[in-house]
């Protein structure tokens, strides 16, 4: 069984990703009912770019965050690695 | 503090009811929720902690003290 | 189509098992006002909505509810994890344990299995949106009850997050309601 290390650096990076992604979620819902708010739209894109770069950084060290074609993985297949999100509060 | 809004959350601005772009008047037997206009937001970490990026949508919940003992 | 991201939307890091709390919280997993009900309700209603804003909001909030469904499931899992049968019995969770061990099963705290009877997809967009407004309030109220029942800050923290999300969802459904109303009004004049 392969247990990935739940170190502080990993936790901090993932918490940063969570926070940036949360902005995109709340903005996404706002934009769904305010599609003409271009200022909010630009802010959404700003966070999308930040999110993409943070995710790349995370995935290089800790393996893919997504599957079904949305993230790359080295060999052996890292997607199955533990801990899964419900286990150690990752 | 505006006393028309008991429990007014500091910093929460009541939205004006005339904010619907196409509205002429309010109809009977209809429910209306004011349209939000985005002005400021929390930072990402603050937003995650608060549960929303929009300060005007924060509704803090305080656990109430319960003295117990049934009908007084 | 859905893509899964391997992280919780908001962290759930519960250090101390508490089967009694798990039994209370599980209603937001498989109960009438819980996240599974919310998700299926919105994802089912979205097909029949008349305007793009409505389809988007139902699609996206329905998707976010799946992330919340996962958070609540994680809470139940962590609250049961490592609890001994004696502790489980003492917490009056023995009937659940007999059928499910410490596994997560969509039901209420009293063991009523999840049912689509908790949701409606009426086809009438005004009716559906009012159902959704009510659903968000019921969920918000349930989270307040759960917060009242909890002592552990590790448990209260994610509950607060989930509660606040219901407030935001309510606002969006309210905005969509007005847009749908305007659309239906405009259709009358053709």
XYZ file of C-alpha atoms in Angstrom:
352
model
C 0.000 0.000 0.000
C 1.333 3.371 -0.947
C 0.722 6.171 1.563
C 1.598 9.612 0.306
C 3.090 11.935 2.946
C 0.665 14.435 4.388
C 3.268 17.074 5.094
C 2.671 20.724 5.896
C 3.840 22.004 2.543
C 1.318 19.839 0.743
C -1.478 20.933 3.061
C -0.606 24.622 2.619
C -0.478 24.391 -1.162
C -3.774 22.551 -1.282
C -5.393 25.108 1.048
C -4.220 27.866 -1.310
C -5.759 25.996 -4.239
C -8.980 25.589 -2.259
C -9.167 29.313 -1.538
C -8.518 30.395 -5.129
C -10.909 27.820 -6.486
C -13.556 28.981 -4.041
C -13.359 32.463 -5.558
C -13.982 30.938 -8.985
C -16.978 28.962 -7.698
C -18.633 31.958 -6.023
C -17.879 34.179 -9.031
C -19.182 31.474 -11.382
C -22.525 31.385 -9.581
C -22.665 35.192 -9.551
C -21.876 35.358 -13.278
C -24.622 32.823 -14.046
C -27.153 35.464 -12.997
C -25.046 38.511 -13.920
C -23.598 37.518 -17.307
C -22.930 41.134 -18.306
C -20.772 42.037 -15.311
C -17.452 42.241 -17.151
C -15.555 43.336 -14.107
C -16.565 40.140 -12.325
C -15.761 38.224 -15.519
C -12.212 39.567 -15.582
C -11.779 38.736 -11.947
C -12.955 35.177 -12.650
C -10.317 34.782 -15.380
C -7.667 36.238 -13.105
C -8.359 33.538 -10.527
C -8.576 30.835 -13.200
C -5.018 31.616 -14.277
C -3.788 31.585 -10.679
C -5.592 28.310 -10.078
C -4.097 26.644 -13.142
C -0.564 27.566 -12.121
C -1.064 26.457 -8.486
C -2.540 23.155 -9.623
C 0.387 22.508 -11.953
C 2.770 23.163 -9.056
C 0.830 20.815 -6.773
C 0.507 18.041 -9.342
C 4.210 18.011 -10.160
C 5.005 17.010 -6.595
C 1.932 15.216 -5.355
C 0.348 13.626 -8.395
C -2.816 14.319 -10.372
C -5.743 16.227 -8.867
C -8.060 15.111 -11.636
C -8.582 12.081 -13.827
C -10.494 11.126 -16.978
C -8.034 13.094 -19.051
C -7.829 16.312 -17.026
C -4.431 15.803 -15.426
C -1.197 14.078 -16.430
C 0.336 11.279 -14.358
C 3.795 9.680 -14.228
C 4.200 5.913 -14.006
C 3.118 4.147 -11.817
C -0.400 5.576 -11.977
C -0.558 8.111 -9.137
C -4.300 8.718 -9.270
C -4.978 5.777 -6.936
C -2.582 7.062 -4.246
C -3.760 7.603 -0.712
C -4.879 9.534 1.177
C -8.175 10.125 -0.550
C -9.908 13.385 0.361
C -12.200 11.929 3.025
C -9.389 10.168 4.857
C -6.975 12.656 6.287
C -8.958 15.757 5.566
C -6.991 16.475 2.421
C -27.208 51.357 13.657
C -30.436 51.351 11.674
C -33.203 50.160 13.995
C -35.513 49.082 11.195
C -33.306 46.014 10.790
C -32.966 44.220 14.130
C -29.907 42.052 14.216
C -28.383 44.250 11.528
C -25.024 42.820 10.627
C -22.460 45.639 10.666
C -21.442 46.406 7.123
C -24.530 44.768 5.621
C -26.221 47.326 3.396
C -29.915 46.759 2.725
C -30.413 46.622 -1.046
C -32.750 49.158 -2.601
C -35.991 47.586 -3.778
C -35.935 49.513 -7.022
C -32.984 47.543 -8.281
C -34.706 45.357 -10.836
C -33.854 46.667 -14.303
C -37.153 45.747 -15.932
C -39.463 46.139 -12.953
C -42.245 48.639 -12.968
C -44.033 47.596 -9.793
C -44.360 44.708 -7.420
C -47.216 42.291 -8.011
C -49.393 40.577 -5.448
C -48.831 36.876 -4.845
C -45.197 36.963 -5.964
C -41.979 36.536 -3.983
C -39.059 38.872 -4.681
C -35.426 38.580 -3.686
C -33.337 41.716 -4.314
C -30.797 41.456 -7.105
C -27.224 41.572 -5.841
C -24.831 44.212 -7.151
C -21.209 43.211 -6.628
C -19.032 45.907 -5.124
C -16.320 44.508 -2.836
C -15.096 41.020 -2.012
C -13.103 39.242 0.639
C -9.622 37.927 -0.137
C -9.567 34.224 -1.146
C -8.626 32.925 2.311
C -11.137 35.222 4.040
C -13.790 34.146 1.541
C -13.200 30.443 2.191
C -13.425 31.028 5.952
C -16.584 33.138 5.619
C -18.270 30.738 3.174
C -18.674 33.411 0.499
C -16.559 36.068 -1.234
C -19.346 38.652 -0.857
C -19.487 40.435 2.523
C -23.111 41.441 1.923
C -24.133 37.766 1.734
C -22.574 36.778 5.058
C -25.174 35.773 7.656
C -23.268 34.849 10.823
C -24.848 32.268 13.102
C -24.464 32.527 16.854
C -25.251 29.519 19.010
C -27.912 30.752 21.410
C -27.677 30.197 25.123
C -30.387 27.934 26.421
C -31.386 28.275 30.064
C -33.682 25.270 29.935
C -36.377 24.610 32.503
C -39.499 24.671 30.302
C -42.174 27.346 30.250
C -41.337 30.323 32.497
C -20.520 15.299 -17.698
C -18.876 15.368 -14.272
C -15.227 15.557 -13.431
C -13.966 14.753 -9.969
C -11.277 16.766 -8.287
C -9.316 14.945 -5.613
C -9.831 17.362 -2.769
C -12.697 18.492 -0.574
C -14.133 21.941 -1.316
C -13.586 22.809 2.353
C -11.363 20.704 4.629
C -12.872 18.152 7.008
C -10.292 17.249 9.656
C -12.050 15.593 12.564
C -9.595 14.196 15.093
C -12.037 12.632 17.570
C -14.610 9.994 16.597
C -18.148 10.665 17.778
C -20.795 8.190 16.578
C -23.586 10.189 18.203
C -22.630 13.243 16.146
C -22.342 11.061 13.026
C -25.922 9.966 13.558
C -27.101 13.591 13.748
C -25.077 14.741 10.759
C -26.010 11.877 8.443
C -29.374 13.520 7.773
C -27.522 16.038 5.609
C -26.159 13.106 3.632
C -29.314 11.077 2.944
C -32.124 13.018 4.558
C -34.965 15.193 3.232
C -33.083 18.510 3.356
C -29.632 17.113 2.739
C -27.038 17.569 0.039
C -27.952 14.508 -2.026
C -31.565 15.645 -2.174
C -30.439 19.141 -3.163
C -28.115 17.869 -5.845
C -30.615 15.499 -7.454
C -33.357 18.080 -7.235
C -31.412 20.761 -9.083
C -29.749 18.413 -11.570
C -33.155 16.951 -12.419
C -34.927 20.309 -12.720
C -32.271 21.829 -14.974
C -33.427 19.959 -18.104
C -36.758 21.682 -18.222
C -35.750 25.269 -17.429
C -36.684 27.873 -20.060
C -33.752 30.332 -19.954
C -29.946 29.961 -20.014
C -29.399 31.609 -16.623
C -31.741 29.092 -15.008
C -30.091 26.109 -16.673
C -26.665 27.358 -15.627
C -27.604 28.079 -12.011
C -29.342 24.722 -11.548
C -26.473 22.909 -13.221
C -23.790 24.663 -11.205
C -25.467 24.689 -7.805
C -26.433 21.038 -8.356
C -22.770 20.327 -8.996
C -21.621 22.247 -5.940
C -24.088 20.257 -3.836
C -22.286 17.069 -4.888
C -19.122 18.565 -3.391
C -21.088 19.208 -0.197
C -22.488 15.667 -0.309
C -18.875 14.530 -0.284
C -18.033 16.791 2.657
C -20.906 15.464 4.757
C -20.014 11.878 3.853
C -16.454 12.597 4.935
C -17.703 13.979 8.239
C -19.767 10.862 8.921
C -16.828 8.665 7.914
C -14.374 10.480 10.184
C -16.821 10.578 13.104
C -17.329 6.802 12.934
C -13.727 5.938 12.148
C -12.022 4.089 14.986
C -15.093 3.962 17.234
C -15.510 0.639 19.026
C -18.793 -1.315 18.974
C -19.264 -0.485 22.691
C -18.982 3.241 22.028
C -21.308 2.887 19.052
C -23.839 1.029 21.194
C -23.574 3.638 23.954
C -24.241 6.391 21.398
C -27.396 4.588 20.320
C -26.008 3.983 16.841
C -26.136 0.183 17.208
C -29.013 -0.308 14.762
C -27.068 1.534 12.047
C -23.901 -0.401 12.848
C -25.747 -3.718 12.602
C -26.670 -2.980 8.982
C -23.711 -0.872 7.874
C -20.741 -1.274 10.230
C -19.000 2.117 10.143
C -19.802 2.640 6.479
C -21.634 5.632 5.061
C -25.177 4.921 3.844
C -27.608 7.544 2.522
C -30.312 7.718 5.166
C -31.622 9.904 7.952
C -30.398 9.675 11.532
C -33.296 7.357 12.288
C -32.391 5.020 9.438
C -34.928 6.037 6.789
C -33.257 5.341 3.454
C -32.926 8.140 0.925
C -35.851 8.575 -1.460
C -36.708 10.755 -4.442
C -39.921 11.565 -2.558
C -37.782 14.261 -0.891
C -37.494 16.165 -4.140
C -39.736 17.534 -6.816
C -39.148 18.385 -10.433
C -42.487 19.903 -11.249
C -41.683 21.205 -14.713
C -43.256 24.536 -13.835
C -40.184 26.736 -13.428
C -41.843 29.099 -10.942
C -42.898 26.183 -8.745
C -39.489 24.537 -9.031
C -37.626 27.694 -8.093
C -39.825 28.239 -5.041
C -39.165 24.623 -4.057
C -35.466 25.369 -4.321
C -35.700 28.528 -2.220
C -37.464 26.499 0.463
C -34.902 23.702 0.180
C -32.039 26.118 0.800
C -33.776 27.517 3.882
C -34.472 24.043 5.245
C -30.853 23.059 4.731
C -29.678 26.262 6.391
C -31.941 25.599 9.365
C -30.744 21.994 9.637
C -27.115 23.128 9.718
C -28.012 25.544 12.503
C -29.550 22.668 14.458
C -26.417 20.588 13.875
C -24.180 23.450 14.983
C -26.315 23.680 18.152
C -25.761 19.955 18.743
C -21.995 20.023 18.195
C -19.186 20.917 20.591
C -16.119 19.944 18.626
C -14.671 22.907 16.658
C -13.427 20.450 13.989
C -17.080 19.577 13.397
C -18.592 23.044 13.752
C -16.164 24.584 11.262
C -17.276 22.700 8.117
C -20.921 22.919 9.269
C -20.639 26.723 9.306
C -19.212 26.725 5.806
C -22.007 24.511 4.495
C -24.622 26.684 6.186
C -23.327 29.865 4.593
C -23.344 28.251 1.144
C -27.107 27.699 1.503
C -27.553 31.445 2.002
C -25.661 32.177 -1.215
C -27.618 29.536 -3.150
C -30.855 31.049 -1.918
C -29.792 34.409 -3.314
C -28.999 32.939 -6.744
C -32.302 31.067 -6.964
C -34.027 34.311 -6.030
C -32.298 36.118 -8.890
C -33.164 33.349 -11.346
C -36.792 33.481 -10.213
C -37.020 37.113 -11.243
C -35.360 36.438 -14.603
C -37.725 33.546 -15.308
C -40.674 35.715 -14.357
C -39.528 38.456 -16.743
C -39.074 35.892 -19.498
C -42.529 34.392 -18.988
C -44.013 37.917 -18.895
C -42.313 38.840 -22.160
C -43.646 35.684 -23.825
C -47.193 36.861 -23.152
C -46.870 39.652 -25.667
C -46.172 37.574 -28.757
